[in-house]
């Protein structure tokens, strides 16, 4: 009789399957939708009203551009639950059980480092230096009184006669930095759990690469034979 592999994830029947926390880039989704709208408008117009080779060139361009734009804007996402981290990048899907996550790094890009030393970028959680600077300025403003006045200037009394005004609490971290903090905490808490063991798996997104390659090949043939 075979024995279970201690390195493979073992589901716990007594514990309900945890739901994924899903992280995506709202700016990337908005930008991708806008680009697809423009490409569709121009492409359909060329297909309908174009003459000669124009409709064929427009068709080839659409087959090439639509998968690529979708891959880099709409597709990226990070899914995290109690057992594993799943990273959906433009051309690959990487699944890392928490036991295989060595670290989550934030610099000019956010990335996860596997126990083997391999690094995988988190496309869905882009670093925003502008957001970091904004948070830093808000914290400095809050520490200085939060009203933007120069040091030593008099504070105008409240119209209701209260001696203090309520200022919104300044955020302590940029949004993407806070996401990385949450993922680090989840990795540290779950790394030793039996259900979080296993091997890293990588799958190429042929459903994205195939149409893009076909569109590029068709476009090259049309341009070469023109």
PDB file of N, CA and C in Angstrom, residues 49-144:
ATOM      1  N   UNK A  49     -14.506  49.392 -43.546  1.00  0.00           N
ATOM      2  CA  UNK A  49     -14.385  50.399 -44.602  1.00  0.00           C
ATOM      3  C   UNK A  49     -13.064  50.353 -45.352  1.00  0.00           C
ATOM      4  N   UNK A  50     -12.159  49.460 -44.970  1.00  0.00           N
ATOM      5  CA  UNK A  50     -10.864  49.390 -45.635  1.00  0.00           C
ATOM      6  C   UNK A  50     -10.964  48.771 -47.017  1.00  0.00           C
ATOM      7  N   UNK A  51      -9.920  49.026 -47.820  1.00  0.00           N
ATOM      8  CA  UNK A  51      -9.883  48.507 -49.187  1.00  0.00           C
ATOM      9  C   UNK A  51      -8.576  47.741 -49.402  1.00  0.00           C
ATOM     10  N   UNK A  52      -8.614  46.821 -50.335  1.00  0.00           N
ATOM     11  CA  UNK A  52      -7.416  46.070 -50.684  1.00  0.00           C
ATOM     12  C   UNK A  52      -6.935  45.196 -49.544  1.00  0.00           C
ATOM     13  N   UNK A  53      -5.688  45.396 -49.180  1.00  0.00           N
ATOM     14  CA  UNK A  53      -5.079  44.592 -48.115  1.00  0.00           C
ATOM     15  C   UNK A  53      -5.343  45.148 -46.717  1.00  0.00           C
ATOM     16  N   UNK A  54      -5.939  46.322 -46.634  1.00  0.00           N
ATOM     17  CA  UNK A  54      -6.136  46.962 -45.329  1.00  0.00           C
ATOM     18  C   UNK A  54      -6.929  46.105 -44.346  1.00  0.00           C
ATOM     19  N   UNK A  55      -8.059  45.496 -44.768  1.00  0.00           N
ATOM     20  CA  UNK A  55      -8.784  44.660 -43.793  1.00  0.00           C
ATOM     21  C   UNK A  55      -7.952  43.501 -43.271  1.00  0.00           C
ATOM     22  N   UNK A  56      -7.146  42.883 -44.136  1.00  0.00           N
ATOM     23  CA  UNK A  56      -6.315  41.775 -43.684  1.00  0.00           C
ATOM     24  C   UNK A  56      -5.230  42.243 -42.713  1.00  0.00           C
ATOM     25  N   UNK A  57      -4.633  43.389 -42.994  1.00  0.00           N
ATOM     26  CA  UNK A  57      -3.637  43.944 -42.067  1.00  0.00           C
ATOM     27  C   UNK A  57      -4.276  44.296 -40.729  1.00  0.00           C
ATOM     28  N   UNK A  58      -5.473  44.854 -40.779  1.00  0.00           N
ATOM     29  CA  UNK A  58      -6.177  45.198 -39.541  1.00  0.00           C
ATOM     30  C   UNK A  58      -6.510  43.943 -38.742  1.00  0.00           C
ATOM     31  N   UNK A  59      -6.926  42.882 -39.437  1.00  0.00           N
ATOM     32  CA  UNK A  59      -7.245  41.634 -38.752  1.00  0.00           C
ATOM     33  C   UNK A  59      -6.006  41.047 -38.079  1.00  0.00           C
ATOM     34  N   UNK A  60      -4.887  41.029 -38.807  1.00  0.00           N
ATOM     35  CA  UNK A  60      -3.643  40.500 -38.234  1.00  0.00           C
ATOM     36  C   UNK A  60      -3.201  41.327 -37.025  1.00  0.00           C
ATOM     37  N   UNK A  61      -3.332  42.650 -37.134  1.00  0.00           N
ATOM     38  CA  UNK A  61      -2.939  43.521 -36.027  1.00  0.00           C
ATOM     39  C   UNK A  61      -3.807  43.277 -34.802  1.00  0.00           C
ATOM     40  N   UNK A  62      -5.110  43.084 -35.018  1.00  0.00           N
ATOM     41  CA  UNK A  62      -6.005  42.817 -33.888  1.00  0.00           C
ATOM     42  C   UNK A  62      -5.663  41.493 -33.218  1.00  0.00           C
ATOM     43  N   UNK A  63      -5.391  40.455 -34.022  1.00  0.00           N
ATOM     44  CA  UNK A  63      -5.047  39.147 -33.455  1.00  0.00           C
ATOM     45  C   UNK A  63      -3.764  39.229 -32.636  1.00  0.00           C
ATOM     46  N   UNK A  64      -2.856  40.121 -33.037  1.00  0.00           N
ATOM     47  CA  UNK A  64      -1.601  40.297 -32.298  1.00  0.00           C
ATOM     48  C   UNK A  64      -1.776  41.185 -31.079  1.00  0.00           C
ATOM     49  N   UNK A  65      -2.450  42.309 -31.246  1.00  0.00           N
ATOM     50  CA  UNK A  65      -2.487  43.337 -30.204  1.00  0.00           C
ATOM     51  C   UNK A  65      -3.431  42.972 -29.052  1.00  0.00           C
ATOM     52  N   UNK A  66      -4.611  42.450 -29.364  1.00  0.00           N
ATOM     53  CA  UNK A  66      -5.605  42.195 -28.321  1.00  0.00           C
ATOM     54  C   UNK A  66      -5.091  41.226 -27.253  1.00  0.00           C
ATOM     55  N   UNK A  67      -4.488  40.061 -27.630  1.00  0.00           N
ATOM     56  CA  UNK A  67      -3.967  39.179 -26.569  1.00  0.00           C
ATOM     57  C   UNK A  67      -2.848  39.816 -25.754  1.00  0.00           C
ATOM     58  N   UNK A  68      -1.973  40.599 -26.422  1.00  0.00           N
ATOM     59  CA  UNK A  68      -0.853  41.209 -25.694  1.00  0.00           C
ATOM     60  C   UNK A  68      -1.334  42.274 -24.716  1.00  0.00           C
ATOM     61  N   UNK A  69      -2.254  43.119 -25.171  1.00  0.00           N
ATOM     62  CA  UNK A  69      -2.782  44.154 -24.274  1.00  0.00           C
ATOM     63  C   UNK A  69      -3.504  43.512 -23.094  1.00  0.00           C
ATOM     64  N   UNK A  70      -4.302  42.497 -23.375  1.00  0.00           N
ATOM     65  CA  UNK A  70      -5.015  41.795 -22.302  1.00  0.00           C
ATOM     66  C   UNK A  70      -4.043  41.134 -21.331  1.00  0.00           C
ATOM     67  N   UNK A  71      -2.969  40.555 -21.871  1.00  0.00           N
ATOM     68  CA  UNK A  71      -2.005  39.844 -21.031  1.00  0.00           C
ATOM     69  C   UNK A  71      -1.305  40.772 -20.051  1.00  0.00           C
ATOM     70  N   UNK A  72      -0.983  41.980 -20.487  1.00  0.00           N
ATOM     71  CA  UNK A  72      -0.212  42.886 -19.640  1.00  0.00           C
ATOM     72  C   UNK A  72      -1.067  43.807 -18.781  1.00  0.00           C
ATOM     73  N   UNK A  73      -2.372  43.851 -19.021  1.00  0.00           N
ATOM     74  CA  UNK A  73      -3.221  44.780 -18.264  1.00  0.00           C
ATOM     75  C   UNK A  73      -4.357  44.081 -17.521  1.00  0.00           C
ATOM     76  N   UNK A  74      -5.151  43.281 -18.220  1.00  0.00           N
ATOM     77  CA  UNK A  74      -6.320  42.649 -17.595  1.00  0.00           C
ATOM     78  C   UNK A  74      -5.992  41.332 -16.918  1.00  0.00           C
ATOM     79  N   UNK A  75      -5.029  40.596 -17.440  1.00  0.00           N
ATOM     80  CA  UNK A  75      -4.754  39.242 -16.954  1.00  0.00           C
ATOM     81  C   UNK A  75      -4.046  39.189 -15.598  1.00  0.00           C
ATOM     82  N   UNK A  76      -3.038  40.023 -15.322  1.00  0.00           N
ATOM     83  CA  UNK A  76      -2.262  39.862 -14.085  1.00  0.00           C
ATOM     84  C   UNK A  76      -3.139  39.903 -12.832  1.00  0.00           C
ATOM     85  N   UNK A  77      -2.889  38.952 -11.937  1.00  0.00           N
ATOM     86  CA  UNK A  77      -3.601  38.887 -10.657  1.00  0.00           C
ATOM     87  C   UNK A  77      -2.793  38.031  -9.697  1.00  0.00           C
ATOM     88  N   UNK A  78      -2.989  38.268  -8.424  1.00  0.00           N
ATOM     89  CA  UNK A  78      -2.356  37.471  -7.378  1.00  0.00           C
ATOM     90  C   UNK A  78      -3.469  36.901  -6.509  1.00  0.00           C
ATOM     91  N   UNK A  79      -3.443  35.584  -6.317  1.00  0.00           N
ATOM     92  CA  UNK A  79      -4.445  34.894  -5.513  1.00  0.00           C
ATOM     93  C   UNK A  79      -3.737  34.266  -4.306  1.00  0.00           C
ATOM     94  N   UNK A  80      -4.206  34.569  -3.125  1.00  0.00           N
ATOM     95  CA  UNK A  80      -3.577  34.048  -1.911  1.00  0.00           C
ATOM     96  C   UNK A  80      -4.638  33.453  -1.003  1.00  0.00           C
ATOM     97  N   UNK A  81      -4.383  32.225  -0.530  1.00  0.00           N
ATOM     98  CA  UNK A  81      -5.231  31.642   0.494  1.00  0.00           C
ATOM     99  C   UNK A  81      -4.350  31.035   1.575  1.00  0.00           C
ATOM    100  N   UNK A  82      -4.883  30.215   2.426  1.00  0.00           N
ATOM    101  CA  UNK A  82      -4.116  29.705   3.561  1.00  0.00           C
ATOM    102  C   UNK A  82      -3.089  28.652   3.162  1.00  0.00           C
ATOM    103  N   UNK A  83      -3.165  28.140   1.936  1.00  0.00           N
ATOM    104  CA  UNK A  83      -2.268  27.061   1.526  1.00  0.00           C
ATOM    105  C   UNK A  83      -1.207  27.479   0.521  1.00  0.00           C
ATOM    106  N   UNK A  84      -1.509  28.465  -0.315  1.00  0.00           N
ATOM    107  CA  UNK A  84      -0.565  28.770  -1.382  1.00  0.00           C
ATOM    108  C   UNK A  84      -0.767  30.170  -1.932  1.00  0.00           C
ATOM    109  N   UNK A  85       0.249  30.594  -2.695  1.00  0.00           N
ATOM    110  CA  UNK A  85       0.222  31.856  -3.415  1.00  0.00           C
ATOM    111  C   UNK A  85       0.218  31.528  -4.903  1.00  0.00           C
ATOM    112  N   UNK A  86      -0.772  32.051  -5.617  1.00  0.00           N
ATOM    113  CA  UNK A  86      -0.838  31.811  -7.062  1.00  0.00           C
ATOM    114  C   UNK A  86      -0.661  33.146  -7.769  1.00  0.00           C
ATOM    115  N   UNK A  87       0.343  33.217  -8.626  1.00  0.00           N
ATOM    116  CA  UNK A  87       0.694  34.442  -9.327  1.00  0.00           C
ATOM    117  C   UNK A  87       0.365  34.273 -10.808  1.00  0.00           C
ATOM    118  N   UNK A  88      -0.551  35.060 -11.301  1.00  0.00           N
ATOM    119  CA  UNK A  88      -0.911  35.016 -12.718  1.00  0.00           C
ATOM    120  C   UNK A  88      -0.294  36.223 -13.407  1.00  0.00           C
ATOM    121  N   UNK A  89       0.809  35.996 -14.094  1.00  0.00           N
ATOM    122  CA  UNK A  89       1.525  37.023 -14.826  1.00  0.00           C
ATOM    123  C   UNK A  89       1.116  36.990 -16.301  1.00  0.00           C
ATOM    124  N   UNK A  90       1.623  37.903 -17.138  1.00  0.00           N
ATOM    125  CA  UNK A  90       1.191  37.938 -18.535  1.00  0.00           C
ATOM    126  C   UNK A  90       1.312  36.608 -19.271  1.00  0.00           C
ATOM    127  N   UNK A  91       2.403  35.886 -19.090  1.00  0.00           N
ATOM    128  CA  UNK A  91       2.614  34.672 -19.873  1.00  0.00           C
ATOM    129  C   UNK A  91       2.805  33.410 -19.034  1.00  0.00           C
ATOM    130  N   UNK A  92       2.694  33.529 -17.714  1.00  0.00           N
ATOM    131  CA  UNK A  92       2.880  32.353 -16.865  1.00  0.00           C
ATOM    132  C   UNK A  92       1.948  32.408 -15.666  1.00  0.00           C
ATOM    133  N   UNK A  93       1.670  31.226 -15.123  1.00  0.00           N
ATOM    134  CA  UNK A  93       0.950  31.100 -13.855  1.00  0.00           C
ATOM    135  C   UNK A  93       1.845  30.309 -12.917  1.00  0.00           C
ATOM    136  N   UNK A  94       2.227  30.914 -11.804  1.00  0.00           N
ATOM    137  CA  UNK A  94       3.137  30.286 -10.840  1.00  0.00           C
ATOM    138  C   UNK A  94       2.373  30.010  -9.559  1.00  0.00           C
ATOM    139  N   UNK A  95       2.436  28.780  -9.100  1.00  0.00           N
ATOM    140  CA  UNK A  95       1.799  28.390  -7.848  1.00  0.00           C
ATOM    141  C   UNK A  95       2.885  28.023  -6.846  1.00  0.00           C
ATOM    142  N   UNK A  96       2.912  28.734  -5.729  1.00  0.00           N
ATOM    143  CA  UNK A  96       3.914  28.503  -4.693  1.00  0.00           C
ATOM    144  C   UNK A  96       3.219  28.177  -3.375  1.00  0.00           C
ATOM    145  N   UNK A  97       3.310  26.933  -2.899  1.00  0.00           N
ATOM    146  CA  UNK A  97       2.861  26.666  -1.528  1.00  0.00           C
ATOM    147  C   UNK A  97       3.644  27.558  -0.562  1.00  0.00           C
ATOM    148  N   UNK A  98       3.022  27.936   0.524  1.00  0.00           N
ATOM    149  CA  UNK A  98       3.684  28.883   1.424  1.00  0.00           C
ATOM    150  C   UNK A  98       5.014  28.355   1.944  1.00  0.00           C
ATOM    151  N   UNK A  99       5.166  27.043   2.054  1.00  0.00           N
ATOM    152  CA  UNK A  99       6.431  26.488   2.521  1.00  0.00           C
ATOM    153  C   UNK A  99       7.566  26.761   1.538  1.00  0.00           C
ATOM    154  N   UNK A 100       7.230  27.042   0.276  1.00  0.00           N
ATOM    155  CA  UNK A 100       8.232  27.292  -0.751  1.00  0.00           C
ATOM    156  C   UNK A 100       8.545  28.776  -0.930  1.00  0.00           C
ATOM    157  N   UNK A 101       7.871  29.629  -0.172  1.00  0.00           N
ATOM    158  CA  UNK A 101       8.105  31.069  -0.281  1.00  0.00           C
ATOM    159  C   UNK A 101       9.210  31.469   0.692  1.00  0.00           C
ATOM    160  N   UNK A 102      10.357  31.849   0.140  1.00  0.00           N
ATOM    161  CA  UNK A 102      11.476  32.268   0.989  1.00  0.00           C
ATOM    162  C   UNK A 102      11.307  33.710   1.455  1.00  0.00           C
ATOM    163  N   UNK A 103      10.847  34.577   0.557  1.00  0.00           N
ATOM    164  CA  UNK A 103      10.663  35.973   0.937  1.00  0.00           C
ATOM    165  C   UNK A 103       9.795  36.672  -0.098  1.00  0.00           C
ATOM    166  N   UNK A 104       9.259  37.804   0.303  1.00  0.00           N
ATOM    167  CA  UNK A 104       8.513  38.695  -0.588  1.00  0.00           C
ATOM    168  C   UNK A 104       9.203  40.049  -0.531  1.00  0.00           C
ATOM    169  N   UNK A 105       9.758  40.490  -1.648  1.00  0.00           N
ATOM    170  CA  UNK A 105      10.600  41.680  -1.673  1.00  0.00           C
ATOM    171  C   UNK A 105       9.904  42.838  -2.365  1.00  0.00           C
ATOM    172  N   UNK A 106      10.169  44.031  -1.855  1.00  0.00           N
ATOM    173  CA  UNK A 106       9.645  45.262  -2.451  1.00  0.00           C
ATOM    174  C   UNK A 106      10.803  46.207  -2.706  1.00  0.00           C
ATOM    175  N   UNK A 107      10.984  46.593  -3.947  1.00  0.00           N
ATOM    176  CA  UNK A 107      11.989  47.574  -4.320  1.00  0.00           C
ATOM    177  C   UNK A 107      11.381  48.456  -5.380  1.00  0.00           C
ATOM    178  N   UNK A 108      11.981  48.430  -6.568  1.00  0.00           N
ATOM    179  CA  UNK A 108      11.363  49.099  -7.707  1.00  0.00           C
ATOM    180  C   UNK A 108      10.291  48.221  -8.343  1.00  0.00           C
ATOM    181  N   UNK A 109      10.223  46.959  -7.919  1.00  0.00           N
ATOM    182  CA  UNK A 109       9.150  46.048  -8.305  1.00  0.00           C
ATOM    183  C   UNK A 109       8.900  45.113  -7.127  1.00  0.00           C
ATOM    184  N   UNK A 110       7.714  44.527  -7.096  1.00  0.00           N
ATOM    185  CA  UNK A 110       7.386  43.559  -6.057  1.00  0.00           C
ATOM    186  C   UNK A 110       7.595  42.157  -6.613  1.00  0.00           C
ATOM    187  N   UNK A 111       8.242  41.304  -5.839  1.00  0.00           N
ATOM    188  CA  UNK A 111       8.537  39.955  -6.319  1.00  0.00           C
ATOM    189  C   UNK A 111       8.523  38.964  -5.161  1.00  0.00           C
ATOM    190  N   UNK A 112       8.266  37.714  -5.511  1.00  0.00           N
ATOM    191  CA  UNK A 112       8.325  36.622  -4.546  1.00  0.00           C
ATOM    192  C   UNK A 112       9.531  35.772  -4.886  1.00  0.00           C
ATOM    193  N   UNK A 113      10.275  35.367  -3.864  1.00  0.00           N
ATOM    194  CA  UNK A 113      11.473  34.549  -4.036  1.00  0.00           C
ATOM    195  C   UNK A 113      11.174  33.159  -3.489  1.00  0.00           C
ATOM    196  N   UNK A 114      11.315  32.156  -4.340  1.00  0.00           N
ATOM    197  CA  UNK A 114      11.081  30.779  -3.923  1.00  0.00           C
ATOM    198  C   UNK A 114      12.260  30.260  -3.122  1.00  0.00           C
ATOM    199  N   UNK A 115      12.054  29.145  -2.448  1.00  0.00           N
ATOM    200  CA  UNK A 115      13.119  28.551  -1.642  1.00  0.00           C
ATOM    201  C   UNK A 115      14.320  28.167  -2.499  1.00  0.00           C
ATOM    202  N   UNK A 116      14.095  27.895  -3.778  1.00  0.00           N
ATOM    203  CA  UNK A 116      15.191  27.546  -4.685  1.00  0.00           C
ATOM    204  C   UNK A 116      16.006  28.756  -5.108  1.00  0.00           C
ATOM    205  N   UNK A 117      15.532  29.955  -4.789  1.00  0.00           N
ATOM    206  CA  UNK A 117      16.203  31.181  -5.180  1.00  0.00           C
ATOM    207  C   UNK A 117      15.624  31.833  -6.417  1.00  0.00           C
ATOM    208  N   UNK A 118      14.694  31.176  -7.081  1.00  0.00           N
ATOM    209  CA  UNK A 118      14.070  31.740  -8.276  1.00  0.00           C
ATOM    210  C   UNK A 118      13.138  32.882  -7.896  1.00  0.00           C
ATOM    211  N   UNK A 119      13.206  33.960  -8.664  1.00  0.00           N
ATOM    212  CA  UNK A 119      12.391  35.139  -8.397  1.00  0.00           C
ATOM    213  C   UNK A 119      11.257  35.226  -9.416  1.00  0.00           C
ATOM    214  N   UNK A 120      10.089  35.608  -8.940  1.00  0.00           N
ATOM    215  CA  UNK A 120       8.930  35.797  -9.802  1.00  0.00           C
ATOM    216  C   UNK A 120       8.328  37.166  -9.496  1.00  0.00           C
ATOM    217  N   UNK A 121       8.192  37.979 -10.524  1.00  0.00           N
ATOM    218  CA  UNK A 121       7.642  39.320 -10.338  1.00  0.00           C
ATOM    219  C   UNK A 121       6.128  39.253 -10.191  1.00  0.00           C
ATOM    220  N   UNK A 122       5.593  40.121  -9.335  1.00  0.00           N
ATOM    221  CA  UNK A 122       4.154  40.221  -9.131  1.00  0.00           C
ATOM    222  C   UNK A 122       3.630  41.366 -10.006  1.00  0.00           C
ATOM    223  N   UNK A 123       3.223  41.043 -11.227  1.00  0.00           N
ATOM    224  CA  UNK A 123       2.754  42.062 -12.162  1.00  0.00           C
ATOM    225  C   UNK A 123       1.506  42.760 -11.655  1.00  0.00           C
ATOM    226  N   UNK A 124       0.676  42.048 -10.917  1.00  0.00           N
ATOM    227  CA  UNK A 124      -0.598  42.618 -10.459  1.00  0.00           C
ATOM    228  C   UNK A 124      -0.427  43.570  -9.280  1.00  0.00           C
ATOM    229  N   UNK A 125       0.761  43.590  -8.676  1.00  0.00           N
ATOM    230  CA  UNK A 125       1.010  44.468  -7.519  1.00  0.00           C
ATOM    231  C   UNK A 125       2.201  45.359  -7.858  1.00  0.00           C
ATOM    232  N   UNK A 126       2.012  46.338  -8.742  1.00  0.00           N
ATOM    233  CA  UNK A 126       3.130  47.188  -9.152  1.00  0.00           C
ATOM    234  C   UNK A 126       3.518  48.179  -8.063  1.00  0.00           C
ATOM    235  N   UNK A 127       4.790  48.514  -8.032  1.00  0.00           N
ATOM    236  CA  UNK A 127       5.275  49.510  -7.075  1.00  0.00           C
ATOM    237  C   UNK A 127       4.944  50.901  -7.598  1.00  0.00           C
ATOM    238  N   UNK A 128       4.430  51.747  -6.726  1.00  0.00           N
ATOM    239  CA  UNK A 128       4.142  53.133  -7.074  1.00  0.00           C
ATOM    240  C   UNK A 128       5.004  54.042  -6.217  1.00  0.00           C
ATOM    241  N   UNK A 129       6.090  54.567  -6.809  1.00  0.00           N
ATOM    242  CA  UNK A 129       6.945  55.496  -6.065  1.00  0.00           C
ATOM    243  C   UNK A 129       6.184  56.782  -5.730  1.00  0.00           C
ATOM    244  N   UNK A 130       5.267  57.159  -6.603  1.00  0.00           N
ATOM    245  CA  UNK A 130       4.465  58.353  -6.349  1.00  0.00           C
ATOM    246  C   UNK A 130       3.598  58.165  -5.110  1.00  0.00           C
ATOM    247  N   UNK A 131       3.001  56.965  -4.975  1.00  0.00           N
ATOM    248  CA  UNK A 131       2.159  56.704  -3.801  1.00  0.00           C
ATOM    249  C   UNK A 131       2.992  56.707  -2.525  1.00  0.00           C
ATOM    250  N   UNK A 132       4.211  56.164  -2.609  1.00  0.00           N
ATOM    251  CA  UNK A 132       5.083  56.176  -1.433  1.00  0.00           C
ATOM    252  C   UNK A 132       5.418  57.607  -1.012  1.00  0.00           C
ATOM    253  N   UNK A 133       5.731  58.462  -1.984  1.00  0.00           N
ATOM    254  CA  UNK A 133       6.055  59.848  -1.670  1.00  0.00           C
ATOM    255  C   UNK A 133       4.841  60.571  -1.088  1.00  0.00           C
ATOM    256  N   UNK A 134       3.662  60.251  -1.618  1.00  0.00           N
ATOM    257  CA  UNK A 134       2.442  60.881  -1.122  1.00  0.00           C
ATOM    258  C   UNK A 134       2.196  60.521   0.333  1.00  0.00           C
ATOM    259  N   UNK A 135       2.378  59.228   0.669  1.00  0.00           N
ATOM    260  CA  UNK A 135       2.190  58.795   2.051  1.00  0.00           C
ATOM    261  C   UNK A 135       3.213  59.468   2.961  1.00  0.00           C
ATOM    262  N   UNK A 136       4.452  59.581   2.493  1.00  0.00           N
ATOM    263  CA  UNK A 136       5.494  60.233   3.293  1.00  0.00           C
ATOM    264  C   UNK A 136       5.138  61.692   3.575  1.00  0.00           C
ATOM    265  N   UNK A 137       4.628  62.401   2.568  1.00  0.00           N
ATOM    266  CA  UNK A 137       4.238  63.795   2.750  1.00  0.00           C
ATOM    267  C   UNK A 137       3.056  63.917   3.714  1.00  0.00           C
ATOM    268  N   UNK A 138       2.091  62.991   3.602  1.00  0.00           N
ATOM    269  CA  UNK A 138       0.937  63.035   4.501  1.00  0.00           C
ATOM    270  C   UNK A 138       1.350  62.779   5.940  1.00  0.00           C
ATOM    271  N   UNK A 139       2.295  61.860   6.122  1.00  0.00           N
ATOM    272  CA  UNK A 139       2.783  61.594   7.477  1.00  0.00           C
ATOM    273  C   UNK A 139       3.519  62.798   8.044  1.00  0.00           C
ATOM    274  N   UNK A 140       4.329  63.452   7.199  1.00  0.00           N
ATOM    275  CA  UNK A 140       5.053  64.639   7.658  1.00  0.00           C
ATOM    276  C   UNK A 140       4.085  65.760   7.993  1.00  0.00           C
ATOM    277  N   UNK A 141       3.045  65.907   7.187  1.00  0.00           N
ATOM    278  CA  UNK A 141       2.047  66.945   7.448  1.00  0.00           C
ATOM    279  C   UNK A 141       1.291  66.665   8.738  1.00  0.00           C
ATOM    280  N   UNK A 142       0.949  65.381   8.960  1.00  0.00           N
ATOM    281  CA  UNK A 142       0.248  65.016  10.192  1.00  0.00           C
ATOM    282  C   UNK A 142       1.123  65.234  11.415  1.00  0.00           C
ATOM    283  N   UNK A 143       2.414  64.915  11.286  1.00  0.00           N
ATOM    284  CA  UNK A 143       3.331  65.103  12.412  1.00  0.00           C
ATOM    285  C   UNK A 143       3.528  66.575  12.729  1.00  0.00           C
ATOM    286  N   UNK A 144       3.390  67.450  11.710  1.00  0.00           N
ATOM    287  CA  UNK A 144       3.568  68.884  11.935  1.00  0.00           C
ATOM    288  C   UNK A 144       2.298  69.604  12.307  1.00  0.00           C
TER     289      UNK A 144
END
